[in-house]
Amino acid sequence: MIQDIEDRDLKKDGELDLSSKKTSTSRKILSTVVLGAITLALLGAKFLPTAVFSGCKSSSNQEIDTQMILEDLCPTAEKLIPEESTQFAGITQFGTPEYKNHSLSVWRDAVRLYTPSFDDLGPVGEDSRWDVFFKFEDYLMKTFPLMAKKSELVHVNTHGLVFILHGKNETLKPMMLTAHQDVVPVPDDTVPRWKHSPFGGYFDGKFLWGRGSSDCRNNLIGIMEAAEALLSEGFKPERSLILGFGFDEECSGEQGAAHINEYLLKRFGEDSIEFLIDEGGLGIQDLYGSRFSLPATGEKGYVDIVINLVTNGGHSSVPPDHTSIGIISDLIQTIETKRYPLRISENNPFYFQLKCEAKSGRTMDPLLRDSIAHLDSSCSAKTRVLEMLDDDINVRYLASTSQAVDIIDGGLKINALPENVTVKINHRVAYDSSTDEVKAKILSKVSVIAEKYNLAVRDFAGKEISGFGHSKISEILPSGYFELHSEQELGPAPITKTLNNKSWDILSGTIRHVFEDFVSYPDADPAVPSDVTVSPSVMTGNTDTKHYWALTKNLYRFTPIRQNARFNAHAIDERVELNAHIDGVAFYYDLLRNVDENDRQN
Ligand SMILES: *[C@@H]1O[C@H](CO)[C@@H](O)[C@H](O)[C@H]1NC(C)=O
Ligand SMILES: *[C@@H]1O[C@H](CO)[C@@H](O)[C@H](O)[C@H]1NC(C)=O
Ligand SMILES: *[C@@H]1O[C@H](CO)[C@@H](O)[C@H](O)[C@H]1NC(C)=O
Ligand SMILES: *[C@@H]1O[C@H](CO)[C@@H](O)[C@H](O)[C@H]1NC(C)=O
Ligand SMILES: [Zn+2]
C-alpha cells in the first residue's frame, strides 16, 4: 500500500504542490521570518544548540512553527451571539416544553406525509406519483401561516417551492437555505422490519421515528420553524432570504433543484446569492478528544464507467482459452490491483480539516500533528500523513478517488460463448484528480488487456483505436473489441473558500454559539471540552448543491446536528432526537439574526 503511494504519487504530488505554491510559499516565508525573530530572541537568552546553525530547527521552535501554521490555516472562529433585545426572545425560547411540544407536532406531521421520489418517475404532470407533493405544500402553507403570508412563493416545475422573504435592502445579495421535500422510498417488504411504522410519526419520548425524520424533514421543517418564529417577532431582514425546496434530491435533482437553479439564474443572475446552506456535512463530532463542527465546503466528483466487451461468441464445446467473461475478469483484476493515488493539497477541503484536527485535537499523536502541520514543506511529513490516511478506509477516500466494480452482466446460455459482456464501475472523484484521470486510467488498463488478447478498443469519444496490429476494428473481428462509455460525469465541486470569508465567519460563529452555549450533549464523553472547532470538510456523495454552483461561490452543506442524535437515514428505523431537532431550529434562527446584525453594522 505504502509502496503504492510512493511509486506513483509523491512525484505527481510534487507537481500538484507547484500549482498551489503561491499561497503556501508566502505563508512559509512569513513563518520563517517570525521563526527567525524567535530564534534571535532565544539567542541572547540561552545556549544555542549547534543544530540551528546547520539548518535544523530545534524542537521548541518546531513546536512554535507548528502552532503558527495550524492557526494560520485553521483560524479560531469568533463566537457570534445575537444582541439581546426586547423584540427577540432568542434561542432559549426553543428550550421550553411548550416549544418542544409544538416543534414535535409540526415535524411529526411532516414525517406522516410520505413523499417518496422514485428513479423511474415520469415527467411532472404526467406521472401521478408526484401528486403527493401537493399535500406537502398544503401542509407547509397551513403550518407556517406567517411564511405563507409574508413571503413570495414561486412554484418551479410545479412542486419546486421557492419562498422569497424580501429584505429591506434589495442591493444586498440574497442568502439561501435549501432542503428537499422528497424522501427515500420505503420498500414494501421492509415495512414490517421497522420497530415503529415508517409513516406513523411515532415519538418514544426521545426520538421521532419515520422515513424522512432525518433526511431531510429535520432540515426543511427546522428552517421553516426558525423563519416562522422570527416573523412572529416582527423580523424584517435587511437581506432577502430565499428558501429553495427541491423534490427529487434522492434521484439526483433533475426535476427539482435543476429547475430551481434555472429559475433563480434567470431572475437574479450568476453569482447573485451571497451564500447557500444545504443539508450535508458531518454535523458536530468528537474527534481526537475535541469537539468539531464539519460543514462541507466541497463534494467529490462522480463518474460511472461502462465497459462492453463485444466478441463473436461461438459454441461452448470449442472455446478459446479465455471467453469474454474471462477476459473481463482479467481486466477487473488489473483495474482493482491499482488503487487511485492519495493526494493532499489546499485544493481539497479535507486538507483544512486535517489542519483543524491537528490544531485542536487534544489527543492526537504529536508526531502526526507535526506531520500534518508540515506536510506542505516536508516530503517525509507528507508521506507519513498519506500513509496514515491510506491505512484507514474511513478517511482514505477523502484524499483519493474510489473505484467500485458494482455491476457485471454477460452470458445468456450455458452452451453458448458470451458475445457481449458489460461491467460498470462507480467512481467518486477526489480533489486533485478529475474524471479525465479516471477515463485515462481505464483506457490504459483496457489497452493493456486488449493487447494481451488481441482485441481492439473504441475509446470514450467513440474513436476506434488501432495499434494492436490492425488498423480497423472491422478487420480484426472475430477477436472482438472493447467499447468505453462514461455516465453521470461530474467533476469535484468548486471549493468554497473559508479563509477571510465573511459568510464562513458568520456560519462558524453561529455554530460556536449554538453548539457551545445552547446544546446539551447527553451522550458525550464528559472529558471533551465544550468548545467547538469549526472546520471545512468534504462530502463523498452529492447533494442538491451540485445544481447550484453558478448561483454562489459560497456553498455549504451543513446539517446542524450533534453526533449520536440521528440514525439510519435511507434505512430501516430512521430516527432523530427531538432535542437535536430543536438545536437545529435554534441554529437557523441565530444564523438569520447574525447575518442581519452583520448587515446592519455595514
Ligand atoms: C402539545 O401539542 C398538541 C398538538 O399541537 C396539543 O394538542 C397539546 O395540548 C400540547 N400539549 C402541551 C402540554 O402543550
Ligand atoms: C444597502 O446595502 C448597501 C451595501 O451594504 C449599503 O451600501 C447601503 O447603504 C444599504 N442601503 C440602505 C438603504 O440601508
Ligand atoms: C452490449 O451490451 C450493452 C449493455 O446491454 C449495450 O449497451 C451494447 O449496445 C451492446 N453492444 C453490442 C454490440 O451488442
Ligand atoms: C469568500 O469566498 C468567495 C469564494 O468562495 C469569494 O468570492 C469571496 O470574495 C470571499 N471573501 C469574502 C470576504 O466573502
Ligand atoms: Zn437528503
XYZ file of C-alpha atoms and ligand atoms in Angstrom:
659
model
C 0.000 0.000 0.000
C 2.709 2.364 1.080
C 4.762 1.335 -1.878
C 1.796 2.260 -3.970
C 1.725 5.812 -2.694
C 5.444 6.315 -3.089
C 5.685 4.793 -6.512
C 3.033 6.696 -8.173
C 2.339 9.691 -6.182
C 4.955 11.602 -4.460
C 6.232 12.738 -7.814
C 2.799 13.630 -9.032
C 2.090 15.263 -5.702
C 5.149 17.410 -6.100
C 3.755 18.682 -9.362
C 0.452 19.447 -7.727
C 2.242 21.268 -4.964
C 3.768 23.565 -7.550
C 0.354 24.592 -8.757
C -0.645 25.709 -5.287
C 2.761 27.024 -4.388
C 1.967 30.699 -4.281
C -0.008 30.744 -1.060
C 1.950 28.098 0.741
C 5.233 29.731 -0.168
C 4.133 33.102 1.110
C 2.932 31.506 4.328
C 6.198 29.664 4.610
C 8.124 32.886 4.159
C 6.012 34.560 6.803
C 6.558 31.773 9.298
C 10.272 31.645 8.510
C 10.558 35.347 9.225
C 8.715 35.017 12.511
C 10.695 31.927 13.348
C 13.886 33.840 12.647
C 12.828 36.546 15.071
C 12.065 33.975 17.732
C 15.406 32.283 17.141
C 17.166 35.631 17.516
C 15.319 36.315 20.738
C 16.367 32.924 22.048
C 19.976 33.550 21.050
C 20.525 36.075 23.751
C 18.783 34.043 26.398
C 20.138 30.543 26.049
C 22.880 28.371 24.774
C 22.014 27.643 21.192
C 22.236 24.044 20.004
C 24.588 23.682 17.053
C 21.745 22.099 15.131
C 20.286 25.545 14.494
C 23.353 26.547 12.557
C 23.217 23.525 10.341
C 19.696 24.464 9.313
C 17.729 22.044 11.535
C 15.066 23.503 13.716
C 15.231 22.886 17.420
C 12.203 21.078 18.731
C 10.850 24.078 20.619
C 10.970 26.218 17.501
C 9.394 23.465 15.503
C 6.616 23.471 18.073
C 6.038 27.214 17.714
C 6.132 26.884 13.963
C 3.593 24.067 14.104
C 1.178 26.149 16.165
C 1.526 29.125 13.879
C 0.970 27.157 10.725
C -2.083 25.470 12.155
C -3.632 28.670 13.490
C -2.973 30.256 10.113
C -4.802 27.549 8.225
C -7.483 26.892 10.814
C -8.210 30.244 12.405
C -10.378 30.129 15.507
C -13.839 31.429 14.696
C -15.150 34.269 16.789
C -18.312 33.263 18.569
C -21.306 35.283 17.366
C -24.095 35.941 19.823
C -27.032 37.980 18.561
C -27.763 41.009 20.703
C -30.396 40.697 23.355
C -33.422 42.741 22.530
C -36.987 43.213 23.650
C -38.128 42.246 20.170
C -36.490 38.840 20.057
C -36.983 36.131 22.648
C -33.732 34.468 21.485
C -32.978 30.800 21.196
C -33.797 29.979 24.800
C -37.463 30.064 23.740
C -36.879 26.825 21.861
C -35.854 25.019 25.019
C -39.234 25.327 26.704
C -41.585 22.327 26.990
C -44.249 24.297 25.100
C -41.990 24.926 22.165
C -40.742 21.342 22.093
C -44.306 20.132 22.032
C -45.107 22.468 19.178
C -41.989 21.510 17.280
C -42.651 17.813 17.669
C -46.172 18.220 16.375
C -45.229 20.108 13.197
C -42.189 17.964 12.429
C -44.075 14.724 13.002
C -46.931 15.860 10.730
C -44.312 16.295 8.010
C -42.966 12.791 8.595
C -46.502 11.399 8.326
C -46.758 12.887 4.833
C -44.854 10.286 2.852
C -43.346 11.856 -0.293
C -41.048 9.325 -1.936
C -39.163 10.000 -5.153
C -38.510 7.025 -7.425
C -35.803 6.611 -10.040
C -38.379 5.690 -12.685
C -40.698 8.661 -12.176
C -42.000 10.188 -15.394
C -42.270 13.931 -16.021
C -44.147 16.109 -13.556
C -47.756 16.465 -14.709
C -47.720 13.054 -16.387
C -46.741 10.678 -13.603
C -49.385 10.882 -10.877
C -46.959 9.671 -8.232
C -45.714 13.258 -7.957
C -49.120 14.411 -6.746
C -48.329 13.691 -3.088
C -46.218 16.830 -3.166
C -49.401 18.943 -3.429
C -50.334 17.679 0.024
C -46.913 18.515 1.333
C -47.231 22.076 0.077
C -50.704 22.402 1.637
C -49.265 21.231 4.909
C -46.465 23.834 4.767
C -48.874 26.672 3.977
C -51.202 25.680 6.806
C -48.471 25.016 9.361
C -46.404 28.132 8.704
C -49.033 30.833 8.125
C -46.687 33.792 8.527
C -44.282 32.438 5.952
C -47.259 31.790 3.688
C -48.457 35.343 4.136
C -45.246 37.380 4.171
C -43.108 35.650 1.596
C -43.432 35.391 -2.139
C -43.929 31.753 -3.115
C -42.821 30.708 -6.584
C -43.670 27.262 -7.941
C -40.918 25.931 -10.143
C -41.761 22.902 -12.247
C -44.966 22.635 -10.176
C -43.546 21.147 -6.987
C -40.292 23.053 -6.565
C -41.004 25.593 -3.834
C -39.109 28.861 -3.691
C -40.042 31.137 -0.800
C -38.622 34.637 -1.040
C -38.760 36.785 2.057
C -37.879 40.173 0.652
C -35.269 42.150 2.517
C -35.299 45.886 3.163
C -32.156 46.393 1.141
C -32.524 44.951 -2.335
C -28.923 45.820 -3.209
C -27.652 43.088 -0.895
C -27.289 39.650 -2.415
C -29.922 37.280 -1.004
C -28.922 34.383 1.210
C -30.368 30.973 0.514
C -31.278 27.941 2.600
C -32.234 24.712 0.890
C -33.595 21.258 1.684
C -35.529 18.634 -0.247
C -39.172 17.651 0.122
C -38.750 14.094 -1.109
C -37.676 11.083 0.906
C -36.121 7.749 0.015
C -38.877 5.194 -0.688
C -39.607 2.502 1.886
C -39.795 -0.845 0.033
C -42.992 -2.721 0.978
C -41.149 -5.780 2.216
C -39.112 -3.754 4.695
C -42.105 -2.088 6.396
C -42.617 -4.946 8.914
C -38.962 -4.757 9.891
C -39.322 -1.245 11.268
C -39.615 -1.101 15.043
C -42.199 1.681 14.605
C -44.072 2.363 11.395
C -42.050 4.451 8.914
C -45.140 6.567 8.241
C -46.625 6.922 11.744
C -44.519 9.699 13.245
C -44.053 7.720 16.449
C -42.339 9.594 19.273
C -40.829 7.466 22.024
C -40.131 10.333 24.402
C -36.685 10.921 22.899
C -36.673 10.054 19.191
C -39.094 10.790 16.391
C -39.237 7.719 14.170
C -40.040 7.544 10.492
C -38.863 7.886 6.925
C -37.558 11.378 6.358
C -37.315 12.320 10.052
C -33.596 12.722 9.440
C -33.189 13.103 5.659
C -34.291 15.761 5.476
C -37.500 16.856 7.187
C -35.275 17.739 10.094
C -33.664 20.473 7.997
C -36.662 21.589 5.982
C -39.020 21.884 8.935
C -36.255 23.325 11.121
C -35.723 26.129 8.596
C -39.463 26.830 8.394
C -39.834 26.819 12.178
C -36.984 29.296 12.609
C -38.325 31.622 9.910
C -41.849 31.438 11.338
C -40.584 32.210 14.855
C -38.679 35.248 13.569
C -41.666 36.533 11.612
C -43.844 36.208 14.706
C -41.358 38.564 16.392
C -41.682 41.131 13.610
C -38.385 40.253 11.918
C -37.814 42.018 8.635
C -34.373 41.183 7.280
C -32.045 43.614 5.545
C -31.055 40.931 3.079
C -33.616 38.834 1.219
C -33.916 35.245 2.293
C -34.604 32.579 -0.304
C -35.716 29.097 0.667
C -35.376 26.535 -2.116
C -37.042 23.190 -1.647
C -36.480 20.659 -4.432
C -38.438 17.430 -4.613
C -36.241 14.751 -6.162
C -32.863 15.095 -4.484
C -32.825 11.372 -3.833
C -32.896 10.776 -7.592
C -30.347 13.463 -8.366
C -32.473 16.613 -8.503
C -33.114 16.941 -12.229
C -36.791 17.838 -11.761
C -36.408 19.944 -8.642
C -33.108 21.661 -7.851
C -32.038 21.809 -11.510
C -35.184 23.776 -12.356
C -34.926 25.962 -9.255
C -31.380 26.823 -10.273
C -32.513 27.751 -13.769
C -35.279 29.933 -12.388
C -33.006 31.762 -9.949
C -30.307 32.268 -12.571
C -32.859 33.852 -14.868
C -34.296 36.047 -12.144
C -31.188 37.050 -10.184
C -28.237 36.076 -12.390
C -24.977 34.240 -11.865
C -23.168 34.635 -8.563
C -26.215 36.512 -7.267
C -26.548 34.686 -3.947
C -24.309 35.644 -1.019
C -24.203 32.118 0.367
C -26.230 28.944 0.357
C -26.593 26.265 3.023
C -27.969 22.829 2.148
C -28.116 19.548 4.053
C -24.933 17.517 4.469
C -21.558 17.730 6.159
C -20.668 15.826 9.286
C -22.538 17.840 11.896
C -20.859 18.031 15.287
C -18.357 15.269 16.059
C -15.881 14.472 18.782
C -12.501 13.618 17.255
C -9.119 13.265 18.960
C -10.662 14.260 22.292
C -12.042 17.559 20.999
C -15.296 18.765 19.524
C -15.531 19.697 15.852
C -18.186 21.005 13.553
C -17.667 19.928 9.963
C -19.632 21.835 7.322
C -18.697 20.570 3.866
C -17.123 23.146 1.571
C -16.764 20.706 -1.289
C -18.091 17.490 -2.778
C -16.153 14.839 -4.607
C -16.917 14.290 -8.263
C -18.655 11.318 -9.779
C -18.422 9.122 -12.836
C -19.744 5.687 -13.800
C -17.644 3.868 -16.364
C -19.318 1.310 -18.611
C -17.121 -1.179 -20.442
C -18.577 -3.545 -23.038
C -16.544 -6.374 -24.462
C -18.065 -7.459 -27.731
C -16.966 -10.746 -29.292
C -18.442 -13.122 -31.819
C -19.237 -15.907 -29.421
C -19.347 -19.491 -30.577
C -20.071 -22.976 -29.291
C -19.032 -23.841 -25.752
C -17.588 -27.170 -26.853
C -14.702 -25.476 -28.670
C -13.932 -22.451 -26.501
C -10.899 -20.196 -26.690
C -8.646 -20.239 -23.605
C -10.456 -17.180 -22.322
C -14.058 -16.312 -23.044
C -15.072 -12.685 -22.929
C -16.105 -13.236 -19.305
C -12.609 -14.480 -18.543
C -11.072 -11.510 -20.317
C -13.285 -9.050 -18.468
C -12.285 -10.753 -15.220
C -8.653 -10.196 -16.077
C -9.435 -6.553 -16.790
C -11.263 -6.098 -13.479
C -8.381 -7.716 -11.654
C -5.958 -5.359 -13.388
C -8.049 -2.315 -12.516
C -8.544 -3.298 -8.868
C -4.902 -4.102 -8.309
C -4.032 -0.427 -8.528
C -5.988 1.899 -6.306
C -6.048 5.598 -7.094
C -3.237 7.613 -5.535
C -3.718 9.606 -2.353
C -3.055 13.316 -2.687
C -3.485 16.155 -0.314
C -3.251 19.855 -1.061
C -5.058 23.109 -0.457
C -7.271 22.212 -3.418
C -9.063 19.739 -1.171
C -11.256 20.902 1.745
C -10.021 17.848 3.627
C -6.591 19.498 3.781
C -8.124 22.156 6.031
C -9.919 19.531 8.098
C -6.566 17.854 8.771
C -5.056 21.171 9.820
C -8.008 21.817 12.157
C -7.791 18.345 13.667
C -4.080 18.857 14.243
C -4.662 22.268 15.756
C -7.422 21.304 18.163
C -7.288 17.527 18.555
C -6.032 17.197 22.126
C -5.236 13.501 21.960
C -3.664 13.443 18.519
C -0.264 11.772 18.401
C 2.320 14.605 18.420
C 4.235 13.135 15.504
C 1.115 13.026 13.367
C 0.230 16.516 14.459
C 3.633 17.795 13.446
C 3.497 15.953 10.157
C 0.127 17.472 9.315
C 1.422 20.933 10.127
C 4.465 20.497 7.907
C 3.089 18.444 5.068
C 3.487 21.333 2.624
C 7.176 21.755 3.308
C 8.406 18.292 4.179
C 8.261 15.293 1.942
C 8.598 12.836 4.805
C 5.830 14.585 6.734
C 3.553 14.345 3.744
C 4.363 10.677 3.228
C 3.588 9.978 6.877
C 0.228 11.716 6.620
C -0.678 9.937 3.391
C 0.269 6.577 4.904
C -1.890 7.281 7.918
C -4.828 8.165 5.664
C -4.259 5.147 3.462
C -4.432 2.824 6.459
C -7.931 3.952 7.415
C -10.657 3.177 4.916
C -12.899 5.807 6.532
C -10.567 8.618 5.566
C -8.647 7.188 2.625
C -11.232 8.258 0.092
C -11.289 11.838 1.305
C -7.893 12.104 -0.368
C -8.277 9.675 -3.245
C -10.659 8.596 -5.959
C -12.644 5.454 -5.179
C -13.394 2.726 -7.711
C -16.102 0.140 -7.133
C -16.954 -2.563 -9.662
C -20.683 -2.767 -8.953
C -22.419 -4.371 -11.928
C -21.433 -7.151 -14.281
C -23.591 -8.602 -16.965
C -22.799 -11.202 -19.575
C -23.616 -14.644 -20.896
C -27.040 -15.962 -21.779
C -26.807 -19.683 -22.278
C -24.692 -22.480 -20.839
C -23.757 -23.836 -24.256
C -23.032 -20.512 -25.954
C -19.984 -18.320 -25.538
C -20.889 -14.853 -24.245
C -20.980 -12.274 -27.032
C -21.346 -9.079 -25.073
C -20.131 -8.646 -21.532
C -20.656 -5.391 -19.634
C -19.047 -4.153 -16.463
C -19.930 -0.932 -14.646
C -17.533 0.786 -12.305
C -18.578 3.586 -9.973
C -16.066 6.319 -9.119
C -16.135 9.156 -6.620
C -13.580 11.543 -7.963
C -11.190 13.167 -5.492
C -9.955 16.741 -5.456
C -6.602 16.990 -7.230
C -7.984 14.449 -9.657
C -10.585 14.577 -12.414
C -12.963 12.435 -14.390
C -10.371 12.648 -17.172
C -7.836 10.958 -14.939
C -10.342 8.157 -14.337
C -11.010 7.775 -18.042
C -7.294 7.795 -18.796
C -6.667 5.057 -16.256
C -9.496 2.914 -17.623
C -8.323 3.399 -21.178
C -4.779 2.476 -20.272
C -5.807 -0.712 -18.432
C -8.207 -1.671 -21.198
C -5.432 -1.137 -23.741
C -3.118 -3.483 -21.868
C -5.755 -6.209 -21.775
C -6.734 -5.549 -25.382
C -3.172 -6.026 -26.481
C -2.839 -9.195 -24.446
C -5.910 -10.774 -26.065
C -5.643 -9.203 -29.488
C -8.711 -7.021 -29.173
C -9.435 -3.535 -30.409
C -10.710 -0.591 -28.414
C -13.324 2.026 -29.128
C -12.490 4.812 -26.694
C -14.731 7.255 -24.757
C -15.010 9.522 -27.773
C -16.138 6.592 -29.934
C -12.806 6.596 -31.731
C -11.517 3.255 -32.966
C -8.037 2.864 -31.615
C -5.637 0.909 -33.747
C -2.144 -0.161 -32.785
C -2.655 -3.778 -31.959
C -1.572 -4.889 -35.390
C -4.845 -3.900 -37.024
C -5.945 -0.605 -38.426
C -9.697 -1.050 -38.087
C -11.893 -2.852 -35.622
C -13.804 -4.404 -38.509
C -10.616 -6.085 -39.743
C -9.819 -7.855 -36.516
C -13.149 -9.446 -35.768
C -13.837 -12.109 -34.682
C -11.391 -11.366 -31.847
C -13.633 -8.528 -30.780
C -13.366 -5.123 -29.201
C -13.881 -3.087 -26.070
C -16.295 -0.169 -26.029
C -15.986 2.522 -23.355
C -18.615 4.945 -22.085
C -18.928 7.288 -19.151
C -22.196 8.166 -17.422
C -23.217 10.858 -14.906
C -19.881 12.561 -15.264
C -19.331 15.390 -12.784
C -16.047 16.792 -11.519
C -15.376 17.752 -7.882
C -17.433 20.789 -6.808
C -15.801 24.220 -6.775
C -14.292 24.560 -3.324
C -15.784 27.233 -1.077
C -13.021 29.445 0.322
C -13.134 29.824 4.066
C -10.064 31.870 4.991
C -11.063 35.526 5.442
C -14.527 34.815 4.228
C -17.453 36.658 5.774
C -20.138 34.046 5.240
C -17.889 31.327 6.660
C -17.159 33.517 9.669
C -20.863 34.061 10.330
C -21.644 30.380 9.852
C -18.795 29.337 12.170
C -19.551 31.982 14.778
C -23.195 30.917 14.868
C -22.273 27.255 15.148
C -19.979 28.044 18.067
C -22.640 29.992 19.908
C -25.452 27.484 19.417
C -23.413 24.317 19.891
C -21.347 25.627 22.798
C -23.953 27.611 24.713
C -27.354 26.135 23.898
C -26.929 22.496 23.022
C -26.537 19.789 25.635
C -24.697 16.583 24.866
C -26.390 13.805 26.845
C -24.244 11.033 25.367
C -20.948 12.869 25.058
C -17.682 11.999 26.763
C -17.512 14.412 29.727
C -13.755 14.729 29.199
C -14.275 16.520 25.890
C -14.233 20.297 26.368
C -17.269 22.189 25.146
C -15.527 24.495 22.685
C -16.202 23.693 19.056
C -13.618 23.974 16.300
C -15.398 24.697 13.052
C -13.590 23.064 10.157
C -14.190 22.673 6.441
C -14.812 19.124 5.255
C -15.556 17.277 2.038
C -18.524 15.103 1.108
C -18.054 11.843 -0.781
C -21.619 11.990 -2.130
C -23.593 14.727 -3.849
C -26.458 16.873 -2.589
C -28.798 19.188 -4.491
C -25.968 21.762 -4.318
C -24.474 20.184 -7.431
C -27.119 22.147 -9.336
C -26.320 25.449 -7.611
C -22.678 26.033 -8.499
C -23.408 29.055 -10.683
C -25.579 30.832 -8.108
C -22.931 31.424 -5.485
C -19.281 30.859 -4.632
C -20.175 30.241 -1.015
C -21.845 26.832 -0.891
C -22.056 24.974 2.399
C -23.515 21.600 3.193
C -24.323 21.552 6.863
C -26.996 19.749 8.828
C -26.930 21.356 12.270
C -26.946 18.267 14.447
C -24.701 16.702 17.083
C -23.455 13.133 16.785
C -25.455 10.187 18.170
C -28.713 12.055 17.668
C -29.728 10.743 14.252
C -29.736 7.213 12.941
C -30.381 5.220 9.784
C -31.011 7.801 7.094
C -32.055 5.840 3.968
C -32.504 2.717 6.117
C -34.871 0.882 8.430
C -35.606 2.641 11.744
C -34.646 6.146 10.642
C -34.989 8.417 13.662
C -33.812 11.705 15.180
C -33.797 13.034 18.719
C -36.330 15.781 19.332
C -33.840 17.833 21.349
C -31.377 17.645 18.477
C -34.050 18.808 16.042
C -34.649 21.794 18.319
C -30.897 22.557 18.256
C -31.261 22.881 14.504
C -34.149 25.334 14.828
C -32.008 27.414 17.198
C -29.133 27.317 14.710
C -31.216 28.565 11.765
C -32.808 31.243 13.948
C -29.500 32.624 15.174
C -27.932 32.354 11.743
C -30.606 34.641 10.295
C -30.197 37.056 13.172
C -26.402 37.090 12.950
C -26.494 37.722 9.211
C -28.937 40.542 9.787
C -26.912 42.174 12.547
C -23.845 41.994 10.374
C -25.732 43.639 7.500
C -26.963 46.437 9.724
C -23.458 47.142 11.007
C -22.128 47.540 7.470
C -48.909 19.717 22.657
O -49.296 19.887 21.296
C -50.503 19.257 20.961
C -50.688 19.341 19.465
O -50.310 20.606 18.972
C -51.635 19.879 21.753
O -52.863 19.249 21.453
C -51.320 19.729 23.248
O -52.291 20.401 24.008
C -49.964 20.299 23.582
N -49.612 19.999 24.947
C -48.951 20.853 25.710
C -48.601 20.374 27.084
O -48.615 21.967 25.356
C -27.854 48.623 1.363
O -26.651 47.869 1.449
C -25.537 48.505 0.841
C -24.398 47.516 0.872
O -24.047 47.154 2.189
C -25.228 49.776 1.562
O -24.155 50.409 0.935
C -26.451 50.685 1.525
O -26.222 51.824 2.312
C -27.662 49.938 2.068
N -28.859 50.750 1.861
C -29.682 51.052 2.853
C -30.878 51.842 2.469
O -29.505 50.686 4.008
C -23.607 -4.728 -25.388
O -24.434 -4.576 -24.233
C -24.618 -3.250 -23.813
C -25.378 -3.272 -22.494
O -26.501 -4.054 -22.571
C -25.306 -2.461 -24.905
O -25.471 -1.109 -24.490
C -24.460 -2.511 -26.156
O -25.098 -1.835 -27.206
C -24.193 -3.954 -26.563
N -23.297 -3.948 -27.693
C -23.483 -4.758 -28.746
C -22.536 -4.586 -29.877
O -24.369 -5.574 -28.777
C -15.305 34.405 0.183
O -15.089 33.343 -0.733
C -15.594 33.539 -2.042
C -15.252 32.337 -2.863
O -15.564 31.162 -2.191
C -15.062 34.821 -2.641
O -15.725 35.078 -3.861
C -15.248 35.974 -1.666
O -14.685 37.127 -2.211
C -14.586 35.617 -0.346
N -14.433 36.736 0.549
C -15.376 37.316 1.311
C -14.936 38.460 2.156
O -16.522 36.954 1.365
Zn -31.077 14.432 1.863
